[in-house]
DNA sequence: CTTCCAATGTACAGCGCTAGAAACTTTCCT
DNA sequence: AGGAAAGTTTCTAGCGCTGTACATTGGAAG
């Protein structure tokens, strides 16, 4: 069966296309009798407006692209859920663009790929830097997430990573920990998130009068739980002593828990562990994980607010919105 | 700046729109000199084809919708990743449709929502039943995932749940377990997955000559780790004895591990635990989780194969493809 | 020196819908 | 009753691109 078009309905109902369109759009000035006649023609034919055609005519697509490195990373999948729900609430659909942290894919997000396809893009870059983005930004409304890049003209939503790391470090210090490891820095991490978290960690130690020990800043090969296990295990083998671990994300924290368990160190009695992102994983572990919790719902709302202003025509300089965070205290690093 | 259109490029290059279009599409019969002249006009103007317009003209959207209950459920987020990668490989983009297991949202997926928007839909229903889907299917190519529904005319990809549950049960039996609990049935579960897994479990016990004990089929209020904790804890409190737990998904298995740990039962020494889905969670727990592993990559490939045949015009009866599964053995239920 | 054909380029009619202007009706007021 | 205002419906020009039908050209073949 061929698709039913507006004009088919119009012919059946004996009216013009515009009148059918008015009925479809609930335009107020349609006589009740006509309205019901048109409506029954719509029902009879099973008419569904062709959204692509509507888009071409209106110029609005009703879609936003969400470009993230990995859809199955717990943080991003939870963020995606918020995005999907907020998008539905605001009448958008979500196109997923998985970059896998690949520079080419990231560039493509901003380049030709979204031409006329979406009304806006929410993008969490990993590899692209500020200048790259500024150069490629093609005019499609864009909101950046995370800390990797912040071009002057582009809107941006983030949490205060330094402050959050400071909060977490103070929490560990306040429970009496003094030898706190940082898990972990990686060689190719240019995102800036890690260095900000490291900064907050160092700041916390300094303000408590604790000497910084480079041996406590662990190195990992990649962002996985397994790499976290290896980093902590090696530190233990090397004889590094520590009574707390501040992790840059929950998966590292899970690695830390595993490594400590394997080394027969008790958590939190011997070593306290703090994660980051407060993903569902944090409540799945035993002991459950104390974790820095970025306000994901607020991130998403702020991102959509900025995006919709851009879509509505705002052309000014980039706004940089900092949303809240908290520390969710669980078993791995209880209060003192 | 207004968008650059095909006709703008054509005017600058002094050729027809169609010639520009031919250059854009790498149509072979364009003279090299002309081609480079057009190309430089494209570059000079920064022309990007408007995909919406192309869609309207060609009738193909290059998009598929993925309709799943929860994007942040580990199984679905891992599945989504496979979908996103396979879609990229085949030249599609993915529109995410989160149903939250809501019947209205599920109905909307098949009804008006995707009209002309996507070339096909990959849908994992939870609430909709066979007849519902058959009634609403509007002609957009559709592939169903999971066990909830299988209308005669609709393509469908699944694993052999009964066999997989049988495999898992045999594994537990072969390591000497005889009192194996099933975690869990829920009141409102109409998906059929659970009952098939339960069937395989029972079949495994019967063929080993183990008497079925209804007390071992636990009940949970919902599909969460917490509900799993409660179900297992209550069983222990009721004095139900068991030395194995066969879980319908990994999150229940995590609940089981937590409940057993709280009750000072050792895993796997006292109780062996098998999960289902083999999500990343299975390697995050301690002990790590033995888990039934549906071949997610194969599911996705099969789904796209079927979908593309439908897109290409196949109109026959539904094909029902069963893809492989395996049991990934880890610490929670080691081999004998 | 025609004839034919392949290679190359152009013209233009849609794809299905929207939205503003124009046309026609009815209602209301004086 | 006359006319303006308000309400209702039609007409139609696009939105930007594609694909078909057709025009043109330069050789190769007969």
Coordinates of N, CA and C in Angstrom, one line a residue, chain A residues 90-300:
Chain A
X90 N 10.7 17.9 26.1 CA 10.7 19.1 25.4 C 10.4 18.9 23.9
X91 N 10.0 17.7 23.6 CA 9.5 17.5 22.2 C 10.6 17.2 21.2
X92 N 11.8 16.7 21.6 CA 12.8 16.4 20.7 C 13.0 14.8 20.7
X93 N 13.6 14.4 19.6 CA 14.1 13.0 19.7 C 15.6 13.1 19.6
X94 N 16.2 11.9 20.0 CA 17.7 11.9 20.2 C 18.3 11.0 19.2
X95 N 19.3 11.6 18.5 CA 20.1 10.8 17.6 C 21.4 10.5 18.3
X96 N 21.8 9.3 18.4 CA 23.0 8.9 19.1 C 24.2 8.9 18.1
X97 N 25.2 9.5 18.5 CA 26.5 9.6 17.7 C 27.6 9.1 18.7
X98 N 28.0 7.9 18.4 CA 29.1 7.3 19.3 C 30.4 7.6 18.7
X99 N 31.3 8.4 19.4 CA 32.5 8.8 18.8 C 33.6 7.8 19.1
X100 N 33.5 7.0 20.1 CA 34.5 6.0 20.6 C 35.9 6.8 20.8
X101 N 35.7 8.0 21.2 CA 36.9 8.9 21.4 C 37.8 9.0 20.2
X102 N 37.3 8.8 19.0 CA 38.1 8.8 17.8 C 38.0 10.3 17.3
X103 N 39.2 10.8 17.1 CA 39.3 12.2 16.6 C 38.5 12.5 15.3
X104 N 38.6 11.5 14.4 CA 37.9 11.7 13.1 C 36.4 11.7 13.4
X105 N 35.9 10.8 14.2 CA 34.5 10.7 14.5 C 34.0 12.0 15.2
X106 N 34.9 12.5 16.1 CA 34.5 13.7 16.8 C 34.4 14.9 15.8
X107 N 35.3 14.9 14.9 CA 35.4 16.0 14.0 C 34.1 15.9 13.1
X108 N 33.8 14.7 12.7 CA 32.6 14.5 11.8 C 31.3 15.0 12.5
X109 N 31.3 14.9 13.8 CA 30.1 15.3 14.5 C 29.8 16.8 14.2
X110 N 30.9 17.6 14.2 CA 30.7 19.0 14.0 C 30.7 19.4 12.6
X111 N 31.3 18.5 11.8 CA 31.4 18.9 10.3 C 30.2 18.6 9.6
X112 N 30.4 17.9 8.5 CA 29.2 17.7 7.6 C 28.1 16.8 8.1
X113 N 28.4 16.0 9.1 CA 27.5 15.0 9.4 C 26.1 15.5 9.8
X114 N 26.0 16.5 10.6 CA 24.7 16.9 11.1 C 24.0 18.0 10.3
X115 N 24.5 18.2 9.1 CA 24.0 19.2 8.3 C 22.5 19.1 8.0
X116 N 21.8 19.9 8.6 CA 20.3 20.0 8.4 C 19.6 18.8 9.0
X117 N 20.3 18.0 9.7 CA 19.7 16.8 10.3 C 19.1 17.0 11.6
X118 N 19.7 17.8 12.4 CA 19.3 18.0 13.8 C 19.2 19.5 14.1
X119 N 18.4 19.9 15.1 CA 18.4 21.3 15.4 C 19.6 21.7 16.3
X120 N 20.2 20.7 16.9 CA 21.3 21.1 17.8 C 22.1 19.8 18.2
X121 N 23.2 20.1 18.7 CA 24.1 19.0 19.1 C 24.6 19.1 20.6
X122 N 24.5 18.1 21.3 CA 25.1 18.0 22.6 C 26.3 17.1 22.6
X123 N 27.4 17.6 22.9 CA 28.7 16.9 22.5 C 29.6 16.9 23.7
X124 N 30.0 15.7 24.1 CA 31.0 15.5 25.1 C 32.3 15.1 24.4
X125 N 33.2 16.1 24.2 CA 34.4 15.8 23.4 C 35.4 15.1 24.4
X126 N 36.3 14.3 23.7 CA 37.4 13.7 24.5 C 38.7 14.1 23.8
X127 N 38.7 14.0 22.5 CA 40.0 14.3 21.8 C 40.1 15.7 21.3
X128 N 39.0 16.2 20.9 CA 39.1 17.6 20.3 C 39.4 18.6 21.3
X129 N 40.2 19.6 20.9 CA 40.5 20.6 21.7 C 39.8 21.9 21.3
X130 N 39.9 22.9 22.2 CA 39.2 24.1 22.1 C 39.3 24.7 20.7
X131 N 40.5 24.7 20.1 CA 40.7 25.4 18.9 C 40.0 24.6 17.7
X132 N 40.2 23.3 17.8 CA 39.6 22.4 16.8 C 38.1 22.7 16.7
X133 N 37.5 22.7 17.8 CA 36.0 22.9 17.9 C 35.6 24.3 17.3
X134 N 36.4 25.3 17.8 CA 36.1 26.6 17.3 C 36.2 26.7 15.8
X135 N 37.1 26.0 15.2 CA 37.3 26.1 13.8 C 36.2 25.4 13.0
X136 N 35.8 24.3 13.6 CA 34.8 23.4 12.8 C 33.4 23.8 13.0
X137 N 33.1 24.4 14.1 CA 31.7 24.7 14.4 C 31.0 25.4 13.2
X138 N 30.0 24.7 12.7 CA 29.5 25.0 11.4 C 28.2 25.9 11.5
X139 N 27.8 26.3 12.7 CA 26.6 27.1 12.8 C 25.4 26.3 13.4
X140 N 25.5 25.0 13.5 CA 24.5 24.3 14.2 C 24.6 24.5 15.7
X141 N 23.5 24.9 16.3 CA 23.6 25.1 17.8 C 24.3 23.9 18.5
X142 N 25.2 24.3 19.4 CA 26.0 23.3 20.0 C 26.2 23.6 21.5
X143 N 26.1 22.5 22.3 CA 26.5 22.7 23.7 C 27.5 21.6 24.0
X144 N 28.6 22.0 24.7 CA 29.6 21.1 25.1 C 29.5 20.6 26.5
X145 N 29.8 19.4 26.7 CA 29.8 18.8 28.1 C 31.2 18.5 28.5
X146 N 31.5 18.5 29.7 CA 32.9 18.0 30.2 C 33.9 19.1 30.1
X147 N 35.1 18.7 30.3 CA 36.2 19.7 30.5 C 37.2 19.8 29.4
X148 N 37.0 19.0 28.4 CA 38.0 18.9 27.4 C 38.3 20.3 26.6
X149 N 37.2 20.9 26.3 CA 37.4 22.1 25.4 C 36.3 23.2 25.8
X150 N 36.7 24.4 25.7 CA 35.7 25.4 25.9 C 36.0 26.7 25.1
X151 N 35.6 26.6 23.8 CA 35.8 27.7 22.9 C 35.0 28.9 23.4
X152 N 35.5 30.1 23.2 CA 34.8 31.3 23.7 C 33.4 31.4 23.2
X153 N 33.1 31.0 22.0 CA 31.8 31.2 21.4 C 30.8 30.1 21.7
X154 N 31.3 29.1 22.3 CA 30.4 27.9 22.5 C 29.9 27.7 23.9
X155 N 28.7 27.3 24.0 CA 28.1 27.1 25.3 C 28.6 25.8 25.9
X156 N 28.6 25.7 27.2 CA 29.3 24.7 27.9 C 28.7 24.4 29.3
X157 N 28.6 23.1 29.6 CA 28.1 22.8 30.9 C 29.1 21.8 31.6
X158 N 29.3 22.1 32.9 CA 30.3 21.3 33.6 C 30.0 21.3 35.1
X159 N 30.7 20.5 35.8 CA 30.7 20.7 37.3 C 32.1 21.2 37.7
X160 N 32.1 21.7 38.9 CA 33.4 22.2 39.4 C 34.3 21.1 39.8
X161 N 35.1 20.6 38.9 CA 35.9 19.4 39.2 C 36.9 19.6 40.3
X162 N 37.5 20.8 40.4 CA 38.5 21.0 41.4 C 37.8 21.0 42.8
X163 N 36.7 21.7 42.9 CA 36.0 21.7 44.1 C 35.5 20.3 44.5
X164 N 35.0 19.6 43.6 CA 34.4 18.3 43.9 C 35.6 17.4 44.4
X165 N 36.7 17.4 43.8 CA 37.9 16.6 44.2 C 38.3 17.1 45.6
X166 N 38.2 18.4 45.8 CA 38.6 18.9 47.1 C 37.7 18.4 48.2
X167 N 36.4 18.4 47.9 CA 35.4 17.9 48.8 C 35.7 16.4 49.2
X168 N 36.0 15.6 48.1 CA 36.2 14.2 48.3 C 37.4 14.0 49.2
X169 N 38.5 14.8 48.9 CA 39.7 14.6 49.6 C 39.5 15.0 51.1
X170 N 38.8 16.1 51.3 CA 38.5 16.6 52.7 C 37.8 15.5 53.4
X171 N 36.9 14.8 52.7 CA 36.1 13.7 53.4 C 37.0 12.6 53.8
X172 N 38.0 12.3 53.0 CA 38.9 11.2 53.4 C 39.8 11.7 54.5
X173 N 40.3 12.9 54.4 CA 41.1 13.5 55.5 C 40.4 13.5 56.8
X174 N 39.1 13.9 56.7 CA 38.4 14.1 58.0 C 38.1 12.8 58.7
X175 N 38.3 11.7 57.9 CA 38.1 10.4 58.6 C 39.5 9.8 59.0
X176 N 40.5 10.7 59.0 CA 41.8 10.4 59.5 C 42.8 9.8 58.6
X177 N 42.4 9.8 57.3 CA 43.4 9.3 56.3 C 44.4 10.3 56.0
X178 N 45.6 9.9 55.8 CA 46.7 10.8 55.6 C 47.5 10.4 54.3
X179 N 47.6 9.1 54.0 CA 48.3 8.7 52.9 C 47.3 8.3 51.8
X180 N 46.9 9.3 51.0 CA 45.8 9.1 50.1 C 46.4 9.0 48.6
X181 N 46.1 7.9 48.0 CA 46.5 7.7 46.6 C 45.5 8.3 45.6
X182 N 46.0 8.7 44.5 CA 45.1 9.2 43.4 C 45.1 8.2 42.3
X183 N 44.0 7.7 41.9 CA 43.9 6.7 40.8 C 43.0 7.2 39.7
X184 N 43.5 7.6 38.6 CA 44.9 7.5 38.2 C 45.1 8.5 37.1
X185 N 46.3 8.8 36.8 CA 46.6 9.6 35.6 C 46.9 8.6 34.4
X186 N 46.6 9.0 33.2 CA 46.9 8.2 32.1 C 47.7 9.0 31.1
X187 N 48.5 8.3 30.3 CA 49.4 9.0 29.4 C 48.7 10.0 28.4
X188 N 47.7 9.5 27.7 CA 47.1 10.2 26.6 C 45.9 11.0 27.0
X189 N 45.7 11.3 28.3 CA 44.5 12.0 28.7 C 44.7 13.5 28.6
X190 N 44.1 14.0 27.5 CA 44.2 15.4 27.3 C 42.9 16.1 27.7
X191 N 41.9 15.4 28.4 CA 40.6 16.0 28.6 C 40.6 17.1 29.6
X192 N 41.6 17.1 30.5 CA 41.6 18.1 31.5 C 40.8 17.7 32.7
X193 N 39.9 16.8 32.6 CA 39.1 16.4 33.8 C 40.0 15.8 34.8
X194 N 40.9 14.9 34.4 CA 41.8 14.3 35.3 C 42.7 15.3 36.0
X195 N 43.2 16.2 35.3 CA 44.2 17.1 35.9 C 43.4 18.1 36.9
X196 N 42.2 18.4 36.6 CA 41.4 19.2 37.5 C 41.1 18.4 38.8
X197 N 40.8 17.2 38.6 CA 40.5 16.4 39.8 C 41.8 16.2 40.6
X198 N 42.9 16.0 39.9 CA 44.2 15.9 40.6 C 44.5 17.1 41.4
X199 N 44.2 18.3 40.8 CA 44.4 19.6 41.4 C 43.7 19.7 42.7
X200 N 42.4 19.3 42.7 CA 41.6 19.4 43.9 C 42.1 18.5 44.9
X201 N 42.5 17.4 44.5 CA 43.1 16.4 45.5 C 44.3 17.0 46.1
X202 N 45.2 17.6 45.3 CA 46.5 18.1 45.9 C 46.1 19.3 46.8
X203 N 45.2 20.1 46.4 CA 44.8 21.3 47.2 C 44.3 20.8 48.5
X204 N 43.5 19.8 48.5 CA 43.0 19.2 49.8 C 44.1 18.8 50.7
X205 N 45.1 18.1 50.2 CA 46.2 17.6 51.0 C 47.0 18.8 51.5
X206 N 47.2 19.7 50.7 CA 48.0 20.9 51.1 C 47.4 21.7 52.2
X207 N 46.1 21.9 52.1 CA 45.4 22.7 53.1 C 45.3 22.0 54.4
X208 N 45.5 20.6 54.4 CA 45.5 19.9 55.6 C 47.0 19.7 56.1
X209 N 47.9 20.3 55.4 CA 49.3 20.2 55.8 C 49.9 18.8 55.5
X210 N 49.3 18.1 54.6 CA 49.9 16.8 54.2 C 50.8 17.0 53.1
X211 N 52.0 16.4 53.2 CA 53.0 16.5 52.1 C 52.6 15.7 50.9
X212 N 52.7 16.3 49.7 CA 52.4 15.6 48.5 C 53.5 14.5 48.2
X213 N 53.1 13.3 47.9 CA 54.0 12.3 47.6 C 53.7 11.8 46.2
X214 N 54.6 12.0 45.3 CA 54.4 11.6 43.9 C 54.2 10.1 43.7
X215 N 54.7 9.3 44.6 CA 54.5 7.9 44.5 C 53.0 7.5 44.7
X216 N 52.2 8.5 45.3 CA 50.8 8.2 45.5 C 49.9 8.5 44.3
X217 N 50.5 9.2 43.3 CA 49.7 9.5 42.1 C 50.0 8.3 41.1
X218 N 49.0 7.4 41.1 CA 49.2 6.2 40.3 C 49.0 6.5 38.8
X219 N 49.6 5.6 38.0 CA 49.4 5.7 36.6 C 48.7 4.5 36.1
X220 N 47.7 4.7 35.1 CA 47.0 3.6 34.5 C 47.2 3.7 33.0
X221 N 47.0 2.6 32.4 CA 47.2 2.5 30.9 C 46.0 3.0 30.2
X222 N 44.8 2.8 30.8 CA 43.6 3.1 30.1 C 42.5 3.3 31.1
X223 N 41.3 3.7 30.7 CA 40.2 4.0 31.6 C 39.4 2.8 31.8
X224 N 39.9 1.7 32.4 CA 39.1 0.5 32.7 C 39.3 0.0 34.1
X225 N 38.4 -0.8 34.6 CA 38.5 -1.4 35.9 C 39.8 -2.2 36.0
X226 N 40.1 -2.9 34.9 CA 41.2 -3.8 34.9 C 42.5 -3.0 35.0
X227 N 42.6 -1.9 34.3 CA 43.8 -1.0 34.5 C 43.9 -0.5 35.9
X228 N 42.7 -0.3 36.5 CA 42.7 0.2 37.9 C 43.3 -0.9 38.8
X229 N 42.9 -2.1 38.6 CA 43.4 -3.3 39.3 C 44.9 -3.3 39.2
X230 N 45.4 -3.2 38.0 CA 46.8 -3.3 37.8 C 47.6 -2.2 38.5
X231 N 47.1 -1.0 38.4 CA 47.8 0.2 39.0 C 47.9 0.0 40.5
X232 N 46.8 -0.4 41.1 CA 46.8 -0.5 42.6 C 47.7 -1.7 43.0
X233 N 47.5 -2.8 42.3 CA 48.3 -3.9 42.6 C 49.8 -3.6 42.5
X234 N 50.2 -2.9 41.5 CA 51.6 -2.6 41.3 C 52.1 -1.7 42.5
X235 N 51.2 -0.7 42.8 CA 51.6 0.2 43.9 C 51.8 -0.6 45.2
X236 N 51.0 -1.6 45.5 CA 51.1 -2.4 46.7 C 52.4 -3.2 46.6
X237 N 52.6 -3.8 45.4 CA 53.9 -4.6 45.2 C 55.1 -3.7 45.4
X238 N 55.0 -2.5 44.9 CA 56.2 -1.6 45.1 C 56.4 -1.2 46.5
X239 N 55.4 -1.5 47.4 CA 55.5 -1.2 48.8 C 55.0 0.2 49.1
X240 N 54.3 0.8 48.2 CA 53.7 2.1 48.5 C 52.6 1.9 49.6
X241 N 52.7 2.7 50.7 CA 51.7 2.6 51.7 C 50.6 3.7 51.5
X242 N 49.4 3.3 51.7 CA 48.3 4.3 51.6 C 47.1 3.8 52.4
X243 N 46.3 4.7 52.8 CA 45.1 4.4 53.6 C 43.8 4.9 53.0
X244 N 44.0 5.5 51.8 CA 42.8 6.1 51.1 C 43.2 6.1 49.6
X245 N 42.1 5.9 48.8 CA 42.3 6.1 47.4 C 41.2 6.9 46.8
X246 N 41.6 8.0 46.1 CA 40.7 8.9 45.5 C 40.7 8.5 44.0
X247 N 39.5 8.1 43.5 CA 39.5 7.6 42.1 C 38.9 8.6 41.2
X248 N 39.4 8.7 40.0 CA 38.8 9.6 39.0 C 37.5 9.2 38.4
X249 N 37.2 7.9 38.5 CA 35.8 7.4 38.2 C 35.5 6.1 38.8
X250 N 34.3 5.7 38.7 CA 33.8 4.6 39.5 C 34.5 3.3 39.0
X251 N 34.8 3.2 37.7 CA 35.4 2.0 37.3 C 36.8 1.8 37.8
X252 N 37.5 2.8 38.0 CA 38.8 2.7 38.7 C 38.6 2.3 40.1
X253 N 37.5 2.8 40.7 CA 37.3 2.5 42.1 C 37.0 1.0 42.3
X254 N 36.2 0.5 41.3 CA 36.0 -1.0 41.3 C 37.3 -1.7 41.2
X255 N 38.1 -1.3 40.3 CA 39.5 -1.9 40.2 C 40.2 -1.8 41.5
X256 N 40.1 -0.7 42.2 CA 40.8 -0.5 43.5 C 40.3 -1.5 44.5
X257 N 38.9 -1.7 44.5 CA 38.3 -2.6 45.5 C 38.8 -4.0 45.3
X258 N 38.9 -4.4 44.0 CA 39.3 -5.7 43.6 C 40.8 -6.0 44.0
X259 N 41.6 -5.0 43.7 CA 43.0 -5.1 44.0 C 43.3 -5.2 45.5
X260 N 42.5 -4.4 46.3 CA 42.7 -4.3 47.7 C 42.2 -5.6 48.3
X261 N 41.1 -6.1 47.8 CA 40.6 -7.4 48.3 C 41.6 -8.5 48.0
X262 N 42.2 -8.5 46.8 CA 43.2 -9.6 46.5 C 44.4 -9.5 47.4
X263 N 44.7 -8.3 47.8 CA 45.9 -8.1 48.7 C 45.5 -8.2 50.2
X264 N 44.3 -8.6 50.4 CA 43.8 -8.8 51.8 C 43.8 -7.5 52.6
X265 N 43.7 -6.4 51.9 CA 43.5 -5.1 52.6 C 42.0 -4.9 52.8
X266 N 41.5 -4.5 54.0 CA 40.1 -4.4 54.2 C 39.7 -2.9 53.9
X267 N 38.5 -2.9 53.2 CA 37.9 -1.6 52.9 C 36.6 -1.4 53.7
X268 N 36.4 -0.4 54.5 CA 37.3 0.8 54.6 C 38.3 0.7 55.7
X269 N 38.3 -0.4 56.5 CA 39.2 -0.4 57.7 C 40.6 0.0 57.4
X270 N 41.2 -0.7 56.4 CA 42.6 -0.4 56.1 C 42.7 0.7 55.1
X271 N 41.9 0.7 54.1 CA 41.9 1.7 53.1 C 40.5 2.2 52.7
X272 N 40.3 3.5 52.6 CA 39.0 4.0 52.2 C 39.1 4.3 50.7
X273 N 38.0 4.1 50.0 CA 38.0 4.4 48.6 C 36.8 5.3 48.2
X274 N 37.2 6.3 47.4 CA 36.1 7.2 46.9 C 36.1 7.1 45.4
X275 N 34.9 6.9 44.8 CA 34.8 6.9 43.3 C 34.3 8.2 42.8
X276 N 34.0 8.2 41.5 CA 33.5 9.4 40.9 C 32.5 9.1 39.8
X277 N 31.4 9.8 39.8 CA 30.3 9.7 38.8 C 29.0 9.2 39.5
X278 N 29.2 8.5 40.6 CA 28.1 7.9 41.3 C 27.1 7.2 40.3
X279 N 27.7 6.3 39.6 CA 26.9 5.5 38.7 C 26.3 4.4 39.5
X280 N 25.4 3.6 38.8 CA 24.7 2.5 39.5 C 25.7 1.5 40.1
X281 N 26.9 1.4 39.4 CA 27.9 0.5 39.9 C 28.2 0.8 41.4
X282 N 28.2 2.0 41.8 CA 28.6 2.4 43.2 C 27.7 1.6 44.2
X283 N 26.5 1.3 43.9 CA 25.7 0.6 44.9 C 25.7 -0.9 44.7
X284 N 26.4 -1.3 43.6 CA 26.5 -2.8 43.3 C 27.6 -3.4 44.0
X285 N 28.7 -2.7 44.3 CA 29.9 -3.3 44.9 C 29.7 -3.6 46.4
X286 N 30.6 -4.4 46.9 CA 30.6 -4.6 48.3 C 32.1 -4.4 48.8
X287 N 32.4 -3.5 49.6 CA 31.4 -2.6 50.2 C 30.9 -1.6 49.1
X288 N 29.8 -1.0 49.4 CA 29.2 0.0 48.4 C 30.2 1.2 48.4
X289 N 30.1 1.9 47.3 CA 31.1 2.9 47.0 C 30.7 4.3 47.4
X290 N 31.5 5.0 48.2 CA 31.3 6.5 48.3 C 31.8 7.1 47.0
X291 N 31.0 8.0 46.5 CA 31.3 8.5 45.1 C 30.9 10.0 44.9
X292 N 31.7 10.7 44.2 CA 31.4 12.1 43.8 C 30.2 12.0 42.8
X293 N 29.2 12.8 43.1 CA 28.0 12.7 42.3 C 27.7 14.0 41.5
X294 N 28.1 14.0 40.3 CA 27.7 15.2 39.5 C 26.2 15.2 39.3
X295 N 25.6 16.3 39.3 CA 24.2 16.4 39.2 C 23.8 16.2 37.8
X296 N 23.6 14.9 37.4 CA 23.4 14.6 36.0 C 22.1 15.3 35.5
X297 N 21.1 15.3 36.3 CA 19.8 15.8 35.8 C 20.0 17.3 35.6
X298 N 20.8 18.0 36.4 CA 21.0 19.4 36.2 C 21.8 19.7 35.0
X299 N 22.8 18.8 34.8 CA 23.6 19.0 33.6 C 22.7 19.0 32.3
X300 N 21.9 18.0 32.3 CA 21.0 17.8 31.1 C 20.0 19.0 31.0

